[in-house]
Amino acid sequence: MDKFRIEGGRPLEGRVTIGGAKNAALPAMAAALLTAKRVVLRNIPRVRDIITMRSLLDEMGADSSLKGEKQGNRLALQARKIPDPTAPYELVKQMRASVLVLGPLVARFGHARVSLPGGCAIGARPINLHLKGLERLGAKVSIEHGYVEARADRLKGDVFHFDTITVTGTENLMMAAALADGVTVLENAALEPEIEDLAALLNKMGADITGAGTPTIRIRGVSRLEGAEHNIIPDRIETGTFLAAAAITGGHLILDCVEPRHLTAVVAKLAEAGVETRAAAARNTGGPEALEAKMSSPGRAADVTTQEYPGFPTDMQAQYMALATQAHGSSVITETIFENRYLHALELARMGADITVDGRRAVVRGPTRLSGANVQASDLRASASLVLAALAADGESVIDRVYHIDRGYERIEDKLKRVGARIERISEV
Ligand code: EPU
């Protein structure tokens, strides 16, 4: 298992290029199952979860080819036939987003078999609403031997109201409804930019979707979908993580290839905490935008509550907590999306942070001097928060289980090294 060794205390200075959004790329890849034609996706991040999704599609019988940075990180997918529409436990347990194949498979092939994901480090994370929604569209759903079995001759459009806002649930049903008979209306849908990006891809494939990015999405089903080419949006969480890295090290970073409109809540909270963020000249004229971040004053405590988009993202909570350890005063963090997303707090405390967790609320008292320590990553964003803390700490830290960070950050150590961090990967075979 790989580890990171980090020598803290160096301000980060320079430019970092942000990759495509993992959480937009995963549903876009699943969408390729909706057509026999070729779907070409650009700006695919080279992260572990994308490799897992590709293995899943390959195993089911799809063809895929991935080209590197020079070709725009281009992934071509073609699912002519899917002999076995099964997402096996071995892959689903590695990545819950595998469940995104459920809607497309039932809609196009009339049958899907997807392992139930089971427990997760950050909360229970059931998929009951994905299943309820598919039933509403006429699928027969049963659970057998740990697998969801869903069958339907042809799905039929209907109105479905989500009791809880769910990102992948909205994506799954949007994809299923794209090939259903008639009109589907999804109410209380998730508003995340990744939903809009998926709808844009599906519409390029010939779907008829309006309202993505609002709480009510209307999908008029079509009988078949075609191939398409699509650029994945920039990763707003990777962007936020590097904004926090600039701030926590007292450095100054310019982030290229970002979409500042997707980071309004994060930028506003960082401003409250004393981090100055502003638009910068993009390196490639005409390309995506750039954002610049630096600490404008000593860090100030600021309370934060995670919310669905456009609120402050739960996927930035752990990184914000690391930053709050350096702020003057007490920051109250309230996690409303997942019930168990504070495992990083205990590890941060091992580095000297003063954090009290009580249920969904955490109080971080700062500033505290962080000192390097051996710590363990528990999930993707928790590991990002430990990297941030280690960058700000005195002395050396060793972060174990960095496979978690590889799931969603592309060679983060290389990007950090280029802007002055002392970080190395220790590979153990
Ligand atoms: N929920 C239900 N029933 C369902 C679905 C969800 O009760 O059928 C609950 C969940 O338990 C949770 C809440 O609804 O309490 C929101 O979960 P959601 O379904 O929105 O999460 P998700 O779709 O499984 C995506 C991201 C996560 C991100 C969340 C919240 C992808 C592939 N994953 O997960 O990303 O934290 O939305 O924004 O898009 C990450 O990248 O680190 C990550 C965990």
Coordinates of C-alpha atoms and ligand atoms in Angstrom, one line a residue:
M1 CA 0.0 0.0 0.0
D2 CA 1.4 3.4 -1.0
K3 CA 2.2 6.1 1.5
F4 CA 3.0 9.8 1.2
R5 CA 5.9 11.3 3.1
I6 CA 5.4 15.0 3.5
E7 CA 7.8 17.6 5.0
G8 CA 5.6 20.5 6.0
G9 CA 6.1 24.2 6.4
R10 CA 6.6 25.4 2.8
P11 CA 4.3 28.0 1.2
L12 CA 3.1 26.7 -2.2
E13 CA 3.7 29.0 -5.1
G14 CA 3.0 28.6 -8.8
R15 CA 0.4 27.2 -11.2
V16 CA -1.6 24.0 -11.1
T17 CA -3.7 22.6 -13.9
I18 CA -7.0 21.2 -12.6
G19 CA -8.4 18.0 -14.2
G20 CA -11.8 16.9 -15.3
A21 CA -14.4 16.2 -12.7
K22 CA -14.4 12.6 -11.5
N23 CA -18.0 12.8 -10.5
A24 CA -19.1 14.1 -13.9
A25 CA -16.9 11.6 -15.8
L26 CA -18.3 8.5 -14.0
P27 CA -22.0 9.1 -15.0
A28 CA -20.8 10.1 -18.5
M29 CA -19.1 6.8 -18.9
A30 CA -22.2 4.9 -17.7
A31 CA -24.2 6.9 -20.3
A32 CA -22.2 5.2 -23.0
L33 CA -24.2 2.0 -22.2
L34 CA -27.3 3.7 -23.6
T35 CA -26.1 3.5 -27.2
A36 CA -24.5 1.1 -29.6
K37 CA -22.6 4.0 -31.1
R38 CA -19.2 5.5 -30.0
V39 CA -19.2 8.0 -27.1
V40 CA -16.0 10.1 -26.9
L41 CA -15.2 11.9 -23.6
R42 CA -12.4 14.4 -23.2
N43 CA -10.8 15.9 -20.1
I44 CA -11.2 12.5 -18.3
P45 CA -9.2 12.6 -15.0
R46 CA -6.7 9.8 -14.7
V47 CA -7.8 8.6 -11.3
R48 CA -8.5 5.2 -9.8
D49 CA -12.3 5.5 -9.9
I50 CA -12.3 6.1 -13.6
I51 CA -10.1 2.9 -14.1
T52 CA -12.6 1.0 -12.0
M53 CA -15.5 2.2 -14.1
R54 CA -13.6 1.4 -17.2
S55 CA -13.0 -2.2 -15.9
L56 CA -16.6 -2.5 -15.2
L57 CA -17.7 -1.5 -18.7
D58 CA -15.0 -3.6 -20.3
E59 CA -16.0 -6.6 -18.2
M60 CA -19.6 -6.2 -19.4
G61 CA -18.4 -6.3 -23.0
A62 CA -17.9 -2.6 -24.0
D63 CA -14.8 -1.5 -26.0
S64 CA -12.8 1.3 -24.6
S65 CA -9.6 3.2 -25.5
L66 CA -7.9 5.9 -23.5
K67 CA -5.5 8.5 -24.9
G68 CA -3.2 10.6 -22.8
E69 CA -2.8 14.3 -22.0
K70 CA -1.6 15.2 -25.5
Q71 CA -4.8 13.9 -27.0
G72 CA -6.9 15.7 -24.4
N73 CA -7.3 12.8 -22.0
R74 CA -9.7 11.3 -24.4
L75 CA -11.7 8.2 -23.6
A76 CA -13.7 6.4 -26.4
L77 CA -16.4 4.0 -25.3
Q78 CA -18.6 1.7 -27.4
A79 CA -21.1 -0.7 -26.0
R80 CA -22.3 -2.5 -29.2
K81 CA -23.6 -5.5 -27.2
I82 CA -23.6 -6.2 -23.5
P83 CA -23.7 -10.0 -23.1
D84 CA -23.8 -9.9 -19.3
P85 CA -25.4 -6.8 -17.8
T86 CA -23.8 -7.5 -14.3
A87 CA -21.9 -5.2 -12.0
P88 CA -20.1 -7.6 -9.8
Y89 CA -19.6 -7.2 -6.0
E90 CA -15.8 -7.0 -6.5
L91 CA -16.1 -3.8 -8.4
V92 CA -19.1 -2.3 -6.7
K93 CA -17.5 -2.6 -3.3
Q94 CA -14.4 -0.7 -4.6
M95 CA -16.6 2.1 -5.9
R96 CA -20.3 2.8 -5.1
A97 CA -20.7 4.9 -8.2
S98 CA -20.8 1.5 -10.1
V99 CA -24.5 1.7 -9.4
L100 CA -24.7 4.3 -12.2
V101 CA -24.9 1.4 -14.7
L102 CA -28.2 0.3 -13.3
G103 CA -30.5 2.8 -15.1
P104 CA -28.8 2.6 -18.5
L105 CA -28.7 -1.2 -18.5
V106 CA -32.4 -1.6 -17.7
A107 CA -33.4 1.1 -20.1
R108 CA -31.5 -0.3 -23.1
F109 CA -31.3 -4.1 -22.4
G110 CA -34.3 -4.6 -20.2
H111 CA -32.2 -6.3 -17.5
A112 CA -29.5 -5.3 -15.0
R113 CA -27.8 -7.1 -12.2
V114 CA -25.9 -4.8 -9.9
S115 CA -24.4 -5.8 -6.5
L116 CA -25.7 -3.9 -3.6
P117 CA -22.9 -1.6 -2.4
G118 CA -23.0 -2.4 1.3
G119 CA -21.4 -0.2 4.0
C120 CA -19.3 2.8 3.4
A121 CA -16.8 4.7 5.5
I122 CA -18.7 8.0 5.4
G123 CA -22.3 6.8 6.1
A124 CA -25.0 4.2 5.3
R125 CA -25.5 5.5 1.8
P126 CA -28.5 3.5 0.7
I127 CA -29.7 3.3 -2.9
N128 CA -33.4 2.9 -2.1
L129 CA -34.3 6.0 -4.1
H130 CA -32.6 4.8 -7.2
L131 CA -34.6 1.6 -6.9
K132 CA -37.9 3.3 -6.1
G133 CA -37.5 5.6 -9.1
L134 CA -36.8 2.7 -11.4
E135 CA -39.9 0.9 -10.1
R136 CA -41.9 4.1 -10.8
L137 CA -40.7 3.8 -14.4
G138 CA -42.1 0.3 -14.5
A139 CA -39.1 -1.9 -13.7
K140 CA -39.5 -5.0 -11.5
V141 CA -36.8 -4.8 -8.9
S142 CA -35.8 -7.5 -6.5
I143 CA -32.8 -8.2 -4.3
E144 CA -31.3 -11.6 -4.7
H145 CA -28.1 -13.0 -3.2
G146 CA -26.8 -9.4 -2.5
Y147 CA -27.6 -8.2 -6.0
V148 CA -30.3 -5.9 -7.3
E149 CA -32.1 -7.5 -10.2
A150 CA -34.1 -5.0 -12.3
R151 CA -36.2 -6.0 -15.3
A152 CA -38.4 -4.1 -17.7
D153 CA -39.6 -4.7 -21.3
R154 CA -39.6 -1.0 -21.9
L155 CA -39.5 1.6 -19.1
K156 CA -42.5 4.0 -19.1
G157 CA -42.2 7.7 -18.2
D158 CA -43.9 8.9 -15.0
V159 CA -43.5 11.6 -12.3
F160 CA -41.1 10.7 -9.6
H161 CA -40.4 12.8 -6.5
F162 CA -37.1 12.2 -4.6
D163 CA -37.7 12.2 -0.8
T164 CA -34.1 13.1 -0.3
I165 CA -31.9 14.9 -2.8
T166 CA -29.5 12.4 -4.4
V167 CA -26.8 13.1 -7.0
T168 CA -26.2 9.7 -8.5
G169 CA -29.9 8.8 -7.9
T170 CA -30.9 11.8 -10.2
E171 CA -28.3 10.7 -12.7
N172 CA -29.4 7.1 -12.8
L173 CA -33.0 8.0 -13.3
M174 CA -32.2 10.7 -15.9
M175 CA -30.3 8.1 -17.9
A176 CA -33.1 5.5 -17.6
A177 CA -35.8 7.9 -18.5
A178 CA -33.9 9.0 -21.6
L179 CA -34.8 5.7 -23.3
A180 CA -38.3 5.3 -21.6
D181 CA -41.6 5.5 -23.4
G182 CA -43.1 8.9 -22.8
V183 CA -42.3 11.8 -20.5
T184 CA -40.6 11.5 -17.1
V185 CA -40.6 14.3 -14.6
L186 CA -38.1 14.1 -11.8
E187 CA -39.0 16.4 -8.8
N188 CA -36.6 17.5 -6.0
A189 CA -33.7 16.5 -8.3
A190 CA -30.1 17.3 -7.4
L191 CA -28.8 20.6 -8.8
E192 CA -25.1 19.7 -8.9
P193 CA -23.1 20.9 -12.0
E194 CA -22.4 17.2 -12.7
I195 CA -26.1 16.7 -13.4
E196 CA -26.1 19.5 -16.0
D197 CA -23.0 18.1 -17.6
L198 CA -24.6 14.7 -17.9
A199 CA -27.8 16.2 -19.4
A200 CA -25.7 18.1 -21.9
L201 CA -24.0 14.8 -23.0
L202 CA -27.3 12.9 -23.2
N203 CA -28.9 15.7 -25.3
K204 CA -25.9 15.5 -27.7
M205 CA -26.7 11.8 -27.9
G206 CA -30.2 12.7 -29.0
A207 CA -32.1 12.7 -25.7
D208 CA -34.7 15.4 -24.9
I209 CA -34.0 16.7 -21.4
T210 CA -34.9 20.1 -20.0
G211 CA -34.5 21.6 -16.6
A212 CA -31.2 19.9 -15.5
G213 CA -29.7 22.1 -12.9
T214 CA -33.1 23.0 -11.5
P215 CA -35.2 20.9 -9.0
T216 CA -37.6 19.7 -11.8
I217 CA -36.1 17.8 -14.7
R218 CA -38.3 16.8 -17.7
I219 CA -37.2 14.0 -19.9
R220 CA -39.1 13.0 -23.1
G221 CA -38.0 9.5 -23.8
V222 CA -36.6 8.6 -27.3
S223 CA -36.4 5.2 -28.9
R224 CA -32.6 5.2 -29.4
L225 CA -29.6 7.3 -28.7
E226 CA -26.6 8.0 -30.9
G227 CA -22.9 8.6 -30.3
A228 CA -21.5 11.9 -29.2
E229 CA -18.4 13.8 -28.2
H230 CA -18.2 15.7 -25.0
N231 CA -15.8 17.6 -22.7
I232 CA -16.1 16.9 -19.0
I233 CA -16.4 19.9 -16.8
P234 CA -13.4 20.9 -14.5
D235 CA -13.3 19.2 -11.1
R236 CA -14.7 21.7 -8.6
I237 CA -13.5 19.7 -5.6
E238 CA -9.9 19.4 -6.8
T239 CA -10.1 23.1 -7.4
G240 CA -11.3 23.8 -3.9
T241 CA -8.7 21.4 -2.4
F242 CA -5.9 23.4 -4.1
L243 CA -7.4 26.7 -3.0
A244 CA -7.2 25.4 0.5
A245 CA -3.6 24.2 -0.1
A246 CA -2.6 27.7 -1.1
A247 CA -4.3 29.1 2.0
I248 CA -3.1 26.6 4.6
T249 CA 0.5 27.0 3.5
G250 CA 0.4 30.8 3.3
G251 CA 1.2 30.5 -0.3
H252 CA -0.1 31.8 -3.6
L253 CA -1.4 29.5 -6.4
I254 CA -3.0 30.1 -9.8
L255 CA -5.3 27.3 -10.8
D256 CA -5.8 26.8 -14.5
C257 CA -8.7 25.1 -16.3
V258 CA -11.3 25.7 -13.6
E259 CA -15.0 26.8 -13.6
P260 CA -15.3 29.5 -10.9
R261 CA -19.2 29.5 -11.2
H262 CA -19.2 26.1 -9.7
L263 CA -17.3 27.2 -6.6
T264 CA -19.4 30.2 -5.4
A265 CA -20.1 28.8 -1.9
V266 CA -16.5 27.6 -1.4
V267 CA -15.0 30.9 -2.5
A268 CA -17.4 32.9 -0.3
K269 CA -16.6 30.7 2.7
L270 CA -12.9 31.0 2.1
A271 CA -13.2 34.8 1.8
E272 CA -14.9 34.8 5.3
A273 CA -11.9 32.7 6.5
G274 CA -9.4 35.3 5.2
V275 CA -8.5 33.7 1.9
E276 CA -8.4 36.0 -1.1
T277 CA -9.5 34.4 -4.3
R278 CA -9.9 36.1 -7.6
A279 CA -10.1 35.4 -11.3
A280 CA -6.7 35.2 -13.0
A281 CA -5.7 35.4 -16.6
A282 CA -6.0 31.9 -18.1
R283 CA -2.8 30.5 -19.5
N284 CA -4.4 29.4 -22.7
T285 CA -6.4 32.2 -24.1
G286 CA -9.9 31.1 -25.1
G287 CA -9.6 28.1 -22.8
P288 CA -11.3 27.6 -19.4
E289 CA -10.7 30.1 -16.7
A290 CA -8.1 30.5 -14.0
L291 CA -8.5 31.3 -10.3
E292 CA -5.8 32.7 -8.0
A293 CA -5.8 32.2 -4.2
K294 CA -3.7 33.5 -1.3
M295 CA -4.1 34.2 2.3
S296 CA -4.8 37.9 2.6
S297 CA -4.6 38.1 6.4
P298 CA -4.3 35.7 9.4
G299 CA -6.9 33.0 9.1
R300 CA -10.3 33.8 10.7
A301 CA -12.7 31.2 12.1
A302 CA -15.9 30.8 10.1
D303 CA -18.7 28.4 10.6
V304 CA -19.7 26.1 7.8
T305 CA -22.7 23.8 7.1
T306 CA -22.5 21.3 4.3
Q307 CA -25.4 21.4 1.9
E308 CA -26.5 20.1 -1.5
Y309 CA -25.4 22.3 -4.4
P310 CA -25.3 25.3 -4.5
G311 CA -24.4 25.1 -0.8
F312 CA -21.0 24.3 0.6
P313 CA -20.1 20.8 -0.6
T314 CA -19.7 17.9 1.8
D315 CA -16.7 16.9 -0.4
M316 CA -14.9 20.0 0.8
Q317 CA -15.7 19.6 4.5
A318 CA -12.6 17.6 5.5
Q319 CA -10.3 20.0 3.6
Y320 CA -12.0 23.0 5.3
M321 CA -11.5 21.4 8.7
A322 CA -7.8 21.2 8.1
L323 CA -7.8 24.9 7.2
A324 CA -9.9 25.8 10.2
T325 CA -7.1 24.4 12.5
Q326 CA -5.0 27.4 11.4
A327 CA -7.8 30.1 11.9
H328 CA -8.1 32.4 14.8
G329 CA -11.1 31.4 16.9
S330 CA -13.6 28.5 16.9
S331 CA -15.2 27.2 13.7
V332 CA -18.3 25.2 13.9
I333 CA -18.7 22.7 11.1
T334 CA -22.0 21.0 10.6
E335 CA -22.2 18.0 8.2
T336 CA -25.7 17.5 7.0
I337 CA -25.2 15.1 4.0
F338 CA -23.4 12.1 5.5
E339 CA -23.7 10.9 9.1
N340 CA -20.2 9.6 9.6
R341 CA -17.9 11.9 7.7
Y342 CA -15.5 13.0 10.5
L343 CA -13.0 10.2 10.6
H344 CA -10.3 12.7 9.6
A345 CA -10.9 14.7 12.8
L346 CA -9.2 12.1 14.9
E347 CA -6.2 11.9 12.6
L348 CA -6.0 15.7 12.5
A349 CA -6.0 15.6 16.4
R350 CA -3.0 13.3 16.2
M351 CA -1.2 16.1 14.5
G352 CA -2.2 18.6 17.2
A353 CA -5.5 19.9 16.1
D354 CA -8.1 20.9 18.7
I355 CA -11.4 19.4 17.5
T356 CA -14.4 18.2 19.3
V357 CA -17.0 16.1 17.4
D358 CA -20.5 15.7 18.7
G359 CA -22.7 13.9 16.2
R360 CA -23.0 15.9 13.0
R361 CA -21.2 18.9 14.5
A362 CA -17.5 19.5 14.9
V363 CA -15.9 22.5 16.7
V364 CA -12.4 23.3 15.6
R365 CA -10.4 25.7 17.9
G366 CA -7.5 27.5 16.3
P367 CA -4.9 28.3 15.6
T368 CA -3.0 25.3 16.7
R369 CA 0.5 24.4 15.7
L370 CA 0.4 21.2 13.7
S371 CA 3.3 18.7 14.0
G372 CA 4.1 16.0 11.6
A373 CA 2.8 12.5 12.5
N374 CA 2.0 9.1 11.1
V375 CA -1.7 9.2 10.1
Q376 CA -4.1 7.1 8.2
A377 CA -6.5 8.1 5.4
S378 CA -10.0 6.7 5.8
D379 CA -11.7 8.0 2.6
L380 CA -11.0 10.1 -0.4
R381 CA -11.6 13.6 1.0
A382 CA -10.3 12.7 4.4
S383 CA -7.0 11.9 2.8
A384 CA -7.0 15.3 1.1
S385 CA -7.5 16.9 4.4
L386 CA -4.5 15.0 5.9
V387 CA -2.3 16.1 3.0
L388 CA -3.3 19.7 3.6
A389 CA -2.5 19.4 7.3
A390 CA 0.8 17.7 6.6
L391 CA 1.8 20.5 4.2
A392 CA 1.2 23.1 7.1
A393 CA 2.8 21.0 9.9
D394 CA 6.2 21.2 11.4
G395 CA 8.4 18.2 10.4
E396 CA 7.6 15.0 8.6
S397 CA 4.2 13.3 8.3
V398 CA 3.6 9.9 6.8
I399 CA 0.1 9.3 5.4
D400 CA -0.9 5.7 5.0
R401 CA -3.5 4.3 2.7
V402 CA -3.2 6.9 0.0
Y403 CA -5.0 4.6 -2.4
H404 CA -8.0 6.6 -1.1
I405 CA -6.6 9.8 -2.5
D406 CA -5.7 8.1 -5.8
R407 CA -9.4 7.4 -6.3
G408 CA -10.2 11.0 -7.0
Y409 CA -7.0 13.1 -7.4
E410 CA -4.6 12.6 -10.3
R411 CA -1.1 12.2 -9.1
I412 CA -1.6 14.9 -6.4
E413 CA 2.0 14.5 -5.3
D414 CA 3.3 15.6 -8.7
K415 CA 1.0 18.6 -8.8
L416 CA 2.0 19.6 -5.3
K417 CA 5.7 19.0 -6.0
R418 CA 5.7 21.4 -9.0
V419 CA 4.5 24.2 -6.7
G420 CA 7.1 23.6 -4.1
A421 CA 5.8 21.0 -1.7
R422 CA 8.1 18.4 -0.3
I423 CA 6.1 15.3 -0.8
E424 CA 7.0 11.8 -2.0
R425 CA 5.2 8.6 -2.7
I426 CA 6.5 5.6 -0.9
S427 CA 5.5 2.5 -2.9
E428 CA 5.3 -0.7 -1.1
V429 CA 4.9 -3.9 -3.0
Ligands
EPU1 N1 -29.5 8.8 0.0 C1 -30.6 8.0 0.4 N2 -31.1 7.1 -0.5 C2 -30.7 7.0 -1.8 C3 -29.6 7.8 -2.2 C4 -29.0 8.7 -1.3 O1 -31.0 8.1 1.5 O2 -31.2 6.2 -2.6 C5 -28.9 9.7 1.0 C6 -27.5 9.3 1.2 O3 -27.3 8.3 2.2 C7 -26.9 10.7 1.7 C8 -27.7 11.7 0.8 O4 -28.8 11.0 0.4 O5 -27.1 10.9 3.0 C9 -26.9 12.2 -0.4 O6 -26.3 11.2 -1.1 P1 -26.2 11.2 -2.7 O7 -26.9 10.1 -3.2 O8 -26.4 12.6 -3.2 O9 -24.6 10.8 -2.8 P2 -24.0 10.0 -4.0 O10 -24.8 10.3 -5.2 O11 -23.8 8.6 -3.6 C10 -22.4 11.8 -4.8 C11 -20.9 12.0 -5.0 C12 -20.2 12.0 -3.7 C13 -20.7 13.2 -2.9 C14 -22.3 13.1 -2.8 C15 -22.9 14.3 -2.2 C16 -20.6 10.8 -7.1 C17 -20.0 9.6 -7.9 N3 -20.4 10.8 -5.8 O12 -22.6 10.6 -4.1 O13 -18.8 12.2 -3.9 O14 -20.2 13.3 -1.6 O15 -22.8 13.0 -4.1 O16 -22.5 15.5 -2.9 O17 -21.1 11.7 -7.7 C18 -16.5 12.1 -3.4 O18 -16.3 12.4 -4.6 O19 -15.6 12.0 -2.5 C19 -17.9 11.7 -3.0 C20 -18.1 10.9 -2.0

